[in-house]
Amino acid sequence: MSQPTKSAAASAVAFDLRETDLFAFCRKGGNVAGDVAMRDLPRILAETAADAPASAPDEIFRYTLAGVMREEAAEPGAPVLQRLFLDVTVEGRVWLDCQRCLQVYPEPIDTSMRFEVMASEEAADAAPMDDDELDVIVGAKAFSALELIEDEVLLALPSAPKHEVCPAVHESLVTGADGEVEPEAPPEVEKRPSPFAVLAGLKTKR
Ligand SMILES: [Zn+2]
């Protein structure tokens, strides 16, 4: 029964989020999942609203990284080429200021991307950019997946952050439209004789 513990420990040792051999990871079809705290993503922290809860740096992003190797020939008979890919998903939330009501709110992040892992900058520059679903990254023997995760969260941030429905706007709509509470009608004043009627009465009494 000690098998799962052993293999979990082994894979934890094999994968370092800040420094991993990305080529080897993709070639062997590596697959890891884990958590990163906001405090380890300084560029996300810098984007976080000033009014975010004090616990914001403790918020967790869940990530998965999966390596894929494909061997294919450009055309029949051509030499078989090795292509490496990395699938990345990141889920979490970032506290932002709503541009509509100016209140802080948690923007959900749920992003997934497939990258082709290139051997060098030159190869990356030469890669055809005809696939919107596929981005290109340059691999390394000491690749920082942490920075890639941070990049993905930054790219997923909205350029104009807004609540789906602003609580403040929502309330004002409710009270401003047919929900408006009319001021209560003043209670019926006691029927009093008008001063003129009283005067008239005095006159007739004389
Ligand atoms: Zn709002």
PDB file of C-alpha atoms and ligand atoms in Angstrom:
ATOM      1  CA  MET A   1       0.000   0.000   0.000  1.00  0.00           C
ATOM      2  CA  SER A   2       3.041   2.257   0.100  1.00  0.00           C
ATOM      3  CA  GLN A   3       3.216   2.384  -3.706  1.00  0.00           C
ATOM      4  CA  PRO A   4       1.112   5.566  -4.276  1.00  0.00           C
ATOM      5  CA  THR A   5       3.131   7.520  -1.708  1.00  0.00           C
ATOM      6  CA  LYS A   6       6.403   6.469  -3.283  1.00  0.00           C
ATOM      7  CA  SER A   7       5.384   7.375  -6.837  1.00  0.00           C
ATOM      8  CA  ALA A   8       3.899  10.719  -5.712  1.00  0.00           C
ATOM      9  CA  ALA A   9       7.149  11.578  -3.934  1.00  0.00           C
ATOM     10  CA  ALA A  10       9.160  10.526  -6.977  1.00  0.00           C
ATOM     11  CA  SER A  11       7.164  12.730  -9.376  1.00  0.00           C
ATOM     12  CA  ALA A  12       7.341  15.674  -6.953  1.00  0.00           C
ATOM     13  CA  VAL A  13      11.114  15.404  -6.966  1.00  0.00           C
ATOM     14  CA  ALA A  14      11.205  15.060 -10.753  1.00  0.00           C
ATOM     15  CA  PHE A  15       9.272  18.250 -11.424  1.00  0.00           C
ATOM     16  CA  ASP A  16      10.451  21.701 -10.378  1.00  0.00           C
ATOM     17  CA  LEU A  17       8.023  24.449 -11.404  1.00  0.00           C
ATOM     18  CA  ARG A  18      10.811  27.033 -11.576  1.00  0.00           C
ATOM     19  CA  GLU A  19      13.353  24.902 -13.363  1.00  0.00           C
ATOM     20  CA  THR A  20      12.402  21.903 -15.435  1.00  0.00           C
ATOM     21  CA  ASP A  21      13.845  20.324 -18.569  1.00  0.00           C
ATOM     22  CA  LEU A  22      10.928  21.130 -20.822  1.00  0.00           C
ATOM     23  CA  PHE A  23      12.225  19.057 -23.754  1.00  0.00           C
ATOM     24  CA  ALA A  24      12.498  15.925 -21.621  1.00  0.00           C
ATOM     25  CA  PHE A  25       9.140  16.659 -19.978  1.00  0.00           C
ATOM     26  CA  CYS A  26       7.395  16.808 -23.371  1.00  0.00           C
ATOM     27  CA  ARG A  27       9.266  13.839 -24.858  1.00  0.00           C
ATOM     28  CA  LYS A  28       8.219  11.532 -22.064  1.00  0.00           C
ATOM     29  CA  GLY A  29       4.644  12.856 -22.028  1.00  0.00           C
ATOM     30  CA  GLY A  30       4.982  14.405 -18.599  1.00  0.00           C
ATOM     31  CA  ASN A  31       1.812  15.359 -16.756  1.00  0.00           C
ATOM     32  CA  VAL A  32       1.645  17.420 -13.570  1.00  0.00           C
ATOM     33  CA  ALA A  33      -1.023  19.360 -11.670  1.00  0.00           C
ATOM     34  CA  GLY A  34      -0.631  21.593  -8.682  1.00  0.00           C
ATOM     35  CA  ASP A  35      -1.264  24.904  -6.947  1.00  0.00           C
ATOM     36  CA  VAL A  36       0.581  28.215  -7.048  1.00  0.00           C
ATOM     37  CA  ALA A  37      -0.088  30.970  -4.536  1.00  0.00           C
ATOM     38  CA  MET A  38      -0.658  34.507  -5.796  1.00  0.00           C
ATOM     39  CA  ARG A  39       2.323  35.636  -3.678  1.00  0.00           C
ATOM     40  CA  ASP A  40       4.589  33.652  -6.033  1.00  0.00           C
ATOM     41  CA  LEU A  41       3.244  35.544  -9.048  1.00  0.00           C
ATOM     42  CA  PRO A  42       4.503  39.126  -8.511  1.00  0.00           C
ATOM     43  CA  ARG A  43       3.227  40.416 -11.857  1.00  0.00           C
ATOM     44  CA  ILE A  44      -0.313  39.270 -10.980  1.00  0.00           C
ATOM     45  CA  LEU A  45      -0.002  40.772  -7.520  1.00  0.00           C
ATOM     46  CA  ALA A  46       0.910  44.070  -9.214  1.00  0.00           C
ATOM     47  CA  GLU A  47      -2.353  43.933 -11.203  1.00  0.00           C
ATOM     48  CA  THR A  48      -4.442  43.194  -8.116  1.00  0.00           C
ATOM     49  CA  ALA A  49      -6.789  45.955  -6.945  1.00  0.00           C
ATOM     50  CA  ALA A  50      -5.587  48.053  -4.004  1.00  0.00           C
ATOM     51  CA  ASP A  51      -8.865  47.321  -2.179  1.00  0.00           C
ATOM     52  CA  ALA A  52      -8.508  43.542  -2.566  1.00  0.00           C
ATOM     53  CA  PRO A  53      -9.025  41.500   0.621  1.00  0.00           C
ATOM     54  CA  ALA A  54      -5.891  41.176   2.731  1.00  0.00           C
ATOM     55  CA  SER A  55      -5.977  37.433   1.984  1.00  0.00           C
ATOM     56  CA  ALA A  56      -5.490  38.003  -1.790  1.00  0.00           C
ATOM     57  CA  PRO A  57      -1.778  36.964  -1.795  1.00  0.00           C
ATOM     58  CA  ASP A  58      -2.838  33.596  -0.327  1.00  0.00           C
ATOM     59  CA  GLU A  59      -5.260  32.894  -3.162  1.00  0.00           C
ATOM     60  CA  ILE A  60      -4.437  29.779  -5.128  1.00  0.00           C
ATOM     61  CA  PHE A  61      -4.186  29.155  -8.853  1.00  0.00           C
ATOM     62  CA  ARG A  62      -4.623  25.544  -9.961  1.00  0.00           C
ATOM     63  CA  TYR A  63      -2.556  24.533 -12.965  1.00  0.00           C
ATOM     64  CA  THR A  64      -2.014  21.507 -15.150  1.00  0.00           C
ATOM     65  CA  LEU A  65       0.915  20.967 -17.511  1.00  0.00           C
ATOM     66  CA  ALA A  66       0.955  18.148 -20.036  1.00  0.00           C
ATOM     67  CA  GLY A  67       3.742  17.379 -22.483  1.00  0.00           C
ATOM     68  CA  VAL A  68       3.077  15.810 -25.868  1.00  0.00           C
ATOM     69  CA  MET A  69       5.469  14.504 -28.511  1.00  0.00           C
ATOM     70  CA  ARG A  70       4.383  13.956 -32.108  1.00  0.00           C
ATOM     71  CA  GLU A  71       6.563  12.438 -34.774  1.00  0.00           C
ATOM     72  CA  GLU A  72       5.524  13.369 -38.251  1.00  0.00           C
ATOM     73  CA  ALA A  73       6.936  13.862 -41.721  1.00  0.00           C
ATOM     74  CA  ALA A  74       6.193  17.070 -43.595  1.00  0.00           C
ATOM     75  CA  GLU A  75       5.397  14.898 -46.625  1.00  0.00           C
ATOM     76  CA  PRO A  76       5.535  11.155 -47.387  1.00  0.00           C
ATOM     77  CA  GLY A  77       9.157  10.050 -47.605  1.00  0.00           C
ATOM     78  CA  ALA A  78      10.502  13.163 -45.868  1.00  0.00           C
ATOM     79  CA  PRO A  79      12.495  12.698 -42.680  1.00  0.00           C
ATOM     80  CA  VAL A  80      10.353  12.234 -39.586  1.00  0.00           C
ATOM     81  CA  LEU A  81      10.421  15.303 -37.388  1.00  0.00           C
ATOM     82  CA  GLN A  82       9.838  15.387 -33.669  1.00  0.00           C
ATOM     83  CA  ARG A  83       7.406  18.074 -32.577  1.00  0.00           C
ATOM     84  CA  LEU A  84       6.944  18.883 -28.903  1.00  0.00           C
ATOM     85  CA  PHE A  85       3.858  20.459 -27.396  1.00  0.00           C
ATOM     86  CA  LEU A  86       2.881  21.702 -23.963  1.00  0.00           C
ATOM     87  CA  ASP A  87      -0.752  21.987 -22.841  1.00  0.00           C
ATOM     88  CA  VAL A  88      -1.268  24.477 -20.031  1.00  0.00           C
ATOM     89  CA  THR A  89      -4.404  25.194 -18.013  1.00  0.00           C
ATOM     90  CA  VAL A  90      -4.719  27.708 -15.175  1.00  0.00           C
ATOM     91  CA  GLU A  91      -7.728  28.345 -12.952  1.00  0.00           C
ATOM     92  CA  GLY A  92      -8.175  30.858 -10.168  1.00  0.00           C
ATOM     93  CA  ARG A  93      -9.303  34.412  -9.633  1.00  0.00           C
ATOM     94  CA  VAL A  94      -7.812  37.897  -9.522  1.00  0.00           C
ATOM     95  CA  TRP A  95      -9.242  40.834  -7.575  1.00  0.00           C
ATOM     96  CA  LEU A  96      -9.810  43.775  -9.923  1.00  0.00           C
ATOM     97  CA  ASP A  97     -11.594  47.135  -9.808  1.00  0.00           C
ATOM     98  CA  CYS A  98     -14.842  47.167 -11.766  1.00  0.00           C
ATOM     99  CA  GLN A  99     -14.753  50.012 -14.298  1.00  0.00           C
ATOM    100  CA  ARG A 100     -18.513  50.462 -14.105  1.00  0.00           C
ATOM    101  CA  CYS A 101     -19.141  50.738 -10.358  1.00  0.00           C
ATOM    102  CA  LEU A 102     -15.499  51.123  -9.137  1.00  0.00           C
ATOM    103  CA  GLN A 103     -15.894  48.335  -6.568  1.00  0.00           C
ATOM    104  CA  VAL A 104     -13.389  45.521  -6.167  1.00  0.00           C
ATOM    105  CA  TYR A 105     -14.534  42.071  -7.336  1.00  0.00           C
ATOM    106  CA  PRO A 106     -12.959  38.673  -8.065  1.00  0.00           C
ATOM    107  CA  GLU A 107     -12.464  38.075 -11.803  1.00  0.00           C
ATOM    108  CA  PRO A 108     -12.534  34.333 -12.525  1.00  0.00           C
ATOM    109  CA  ILE A 109      -9.589  33.005 -14.535  1.00  0.00           C
ATOM    110  CA  ASP A 110     -10.010  29.793 -16.506  1.00  0.00           C
ATOM    111  CA  THR A 111      -7.555  29.547 -19.354  1.00  0.00           C
ATOM    112  CA  SER A 112      -6.109  26.760 -21.455  1.00  0.00           C
ATOM    113  CA  MET A 113      -3.521  26.922 -24.216  1.00  0.00           C
ATOM    114  CA  ARG A 114      -1.438  24.577 -26.357  1.00  0.00           C
ATOM    115  CA  PHE A 115       2.124  25.661 -27.097  1.00  0.00           C
ATOM    116  CA  GLU A 116       4.554  24.208 -29.541  1.00  0.00           C
ATOM    117  CA  VAL A 117       7.916  23.938 -27.818  1.00  0.00           C
ATOM    118  CA  MET A 118      10.705  25.112 -30.114  1.00  0.00           C
ATOM    119  CA  ALA A 119      14.391  24.338 -29.710  1.00  0.00           C
ATOM    120  CA  SER A 120      15.610  27.928 -30.173  1.00  0.00           C
ATOM    121  CA  GLU A 121      14.583  31.546 -30.725  1.00  0.00           C
ATOM    122  CA  GLU A 122      15.466  31.145 -34.416  1.00  0.00           C
ATOM    123  CA  ALA A 123      13.182  28.130 -34.776  1.00  0.00           C
ATOM    124  CA  ALA A 124      10.389  29.986 -32.955  1.00  0.00           C
ATOM    125  CA  ASP A 125      10.757  33.013 -35.264  1.00  0.00           C
ATOM    126  CA  ALA A 126      10.657  30.738 -38.315  1.00  0.00           C
ATOM    127  CA  ALA A 127       7.532  28.895 -37.150  1.00  0.00           C
ATOM    128  CA  PRO A 128       4.476  29.537 -39.337  1.00  0.00           C
ATOM    129  CA  MET A 129       1.990  31.665 -37.366  1.00  0.00           C
ATOM    130  CA  ASP A 130      -1.092  30.321 -39.126  1.00  0.00           C
ATOM    131  CA  ASP A 131      -2.729  28.637 -36.154  1.00  0.00           C
ATOM    132  CA  ASP A 132      -4.698  30.750 -33.677  1.00  0.00           C
ATOM    133  CA  GLU A 133      -5.048  27.769 -31.351  1.00  0.00           C
ATOM    134  CA  LEU A 134      -1.318  27.176 -31.138  1.00  0.00           C
ATOM    135  CA  ASP A 135       1.274  29.530 -29.701  1.00  0.00           C
ATOM    136  CA  VAL A 136       5.013  29.020 -29.784  1.00  0.00           C
ATOM    137  CA  ILE A 137       7.433  29.030 -26.859  1.00  0.00           C
ATOM    138  CA  VAL A 138      11.148  28.458 -26.716  1.00  0.00           C
ATOM    139  CA  GLY A 139      11.998  25.465 -24.556  1.00  0.00           C
ATOM    140  CA  ALA A 140      14.929  25.235 -22.180  1.00  0.00           C
ATOM    141  CA  LYS A 141      16.673  22.692 -20.008  1.00  0.00           C
ATOM    142  CA  ALA A 142      15.883  24.963 -17.048  1.00  0.00           C
ATOM    143  CA  PHE A 143      12.458  26.202 -18.098  1.00  0.00           C
ATOM    144  CA  SER A 144      10.328  28.228 -15.656  1.00  0.00           C
ATOM    145  CA  ALA A 145       6.780  26.903 -15.936  1.00  0.00           C
ATOM    146  CA  LEU A 146       5.941  29.326 -13.139  1.00  0.00           C
ATOM    147  CA  GLU A 147       6.602  32.287 -15.435  1.00  0.00           C
ATOM    148  CA  LEU A 148       4.550  30.674 -18.188  1.00  0.00           C
ATOM    149  CA  ILE A 149       1.636  30.231 -15.761  1.00  0.00           C
ATOM    150  CA  GLU A 150       1.996  33.887 -14.759  1.00  0.00           C
ATOM    151  CA  ASP A 151       2.010  34.921 -18.442  1.00  0.00           C
ATOM    152  CA  GLU A 152      -1.175  32.945 -19.034  1.00  0.00           C
ATOM    153  CA  VAL A 153      -2.995  34.607 -16.118  1.00  0.00           C
ATOM    154  CA  LEU A 154      -1.868  38.068 -17.303  1.00  0.00           C
ATOM    155  CA  LEU A 155      -3.139  37.343 -20.819  1.00  0.00           C
ATOM    156  CA  ALA A 156      -6.457  36.142 -19.397  1.00  0.00           C
ATOM    157  CA  LEU A 157      -7.078  39.421 -17.522  1.00  0.00           C
ATOM    158  CA  PRO A 158      -9.820  41.525 -19.148  1.00  0.00           C
ATOM    159  CA  SER A 159      -8.732  44.861 -20.638  1.00  0.00           C
ATOM    160  CA  ALA A 160     -11.894  46.466 -19.225  1.00  0.00           C
ATOM    161  CA  PRO A 161     -12.668  44.636 -15.980  1.00  0.00           C
ATOM    162  CA  LYS A 162     -16.360  44.676 -15.022  1.00  0.00           C
ATOM    163  CA  HIS A 163     -18.794  42.785 -12.837  1.00  0.00           C
ATOM    164  CA  GLU A 164     -21.171  40.662 -14.876  1.00  0.00           C
ATOM    165  CA  VAL A 165     -23.876  42.515 -12.962  1.00  0.00           C
ATOM    166  CA  CYS A 166     -22.762  45.402 -10.780  1.00  0.00           C
ATOM    167  CA  PRO A 167     -24.384  45.202  -7.347  1.00  0.00           C
ATOM    168  CA  ALA A 168     -24.550  49.012  -7.068  1.00  0.00           C
ATOM    169  CA  VAL A 169     -26.002  49.573 -10.546  1.00  0.00           C
ATOM    170  CA  HIS A 170     -28.412  46.728  -9.955  1.00  0.00           C
ATOM    171  CA  GLU A 171     -29.726  48.304  -6.750  1.00  0.00           C
ATOM    172  CA  SER A 172     -30.129  51.751  -8.269  1.00  0.00           C
ATOM    173  CA  LEU A 173     -32.075  50.234 -11.160  1.00  0.00           C
ATOM    174  CA  VAL A 174     -34.421  48.565  -8.697  1.00  0.00           C
ATOM    175  CA  THR A 175     -35.061  51.722  -6.656  1.00  0.00           C
ATOM    176  CA  GLY A 176     -35.000  54.067  -9.673  1.00  0.00           C
ATOM    177  CA  ALA A 177     -37.588  52.226 -11.783  1.00  0.00           C
ATOM    178  CA  ASP A 178     -40.958  50.864 -10.747  1.00  0.00           C
ATOM    179  CA  GLY A 179     -39.581  49.685  -7.422  1.00  0.00           C
ATOM    180  CA  GLU A 180     -39.222  53.254  -6.193  1.00  0.00           C
ATOM    181  CA  VAL A 181     -40.791  53.804  -2.827  1.00  0.00           C
ATOM    182  CA  GLU A 182     -43.155  56.776  -2.931  1.00  0.00           C
ATOM    183  CA  PRO A 183     -42.924  59.006   0.112  1.00  0.00           C
ATOM    184  CA  GLU A 184     -45.725  58.051   2.409  1.00  0.00           C
ATOM    185  CA  ALA A 185     -48.805  60.224   1.954  1.00  0.00           C
ATOM    186  CA  PRO A 186     -49.169  62.586   4.905  1.00  0.00           C
ATOM    187  CA  PRO A 187     -51.812  61.356   7.330  1.00  0.00           C
ATOM    188  CA  GLU A 188     -55.194  62.928   6.771  1.00  0.00           C
ATOM    189  CA  VAL A 189     -55.292  66.243   8.527  1.00  0.00           C
ATOM    190  CA  GLU A 190     -58.119  66.546  11.044  1.00  0.00           C
ATOM    191  CA  LYS A 191     -61.005  68.311   9.434  1.00  0.00           C
ATOM    192  CA  ARG A 192     -60.841  71.723  10.901  1.00  0.00           C
ATOM    193  CA  PRO A 193     -63.043  74.602   9.976  1.00  0.00           C
ATOM    194  CA  SER A 194     -61.194  77.074   7.788  1.00  0.00           C
ATOM    195  CA  PRO A 195     -60.141  80.300   9.524  1.00  0.00           C
ATOM    196  CA  PHE A 196     -62.471  82.216   7.213  1.00  0.00           C
ATOM    197  CA  ALA A 197     -65.398  80.048   8.245  1.00  0.00           C
ATOM    198  CA  VAL A 198     -64.490  80.687  11.875  1.00  0.00           C
ATOM    199  CA  LEU A 199     -64.349  84.442  11.228  1.00  0.00           C
ATOM    200  CA  ALA A 200     -67.641  84.266   9.429  1.00  0.00           C
ATOM    201  CA  GLY A 201     -69.080  82.451  12.410  1.00  0.00           C
ATOM    202  CA  LEU A 202     -67.755  85.144  14.790  1.00  0.00           C
ATOM    203  CA  LYS A 203     -69.262  87.853  12.588  1.00  0.00           C
ATOM    204  CA  THR A 204     -72.659  86.251  12.597  1.00  0.00           C
ATOM    205  CA  LYS A 205     -72.473  85.875  16.363  1.00  0.00           C
ATOM    206  CA  ARG A 206     -72.031  89.567  16.821  1.00  0.00           C
TER     207      ARG A 206
HETATM  208 ZN    ZN B   1     -19.323  46.725 -10.994  1.00  0.00          ZN
END
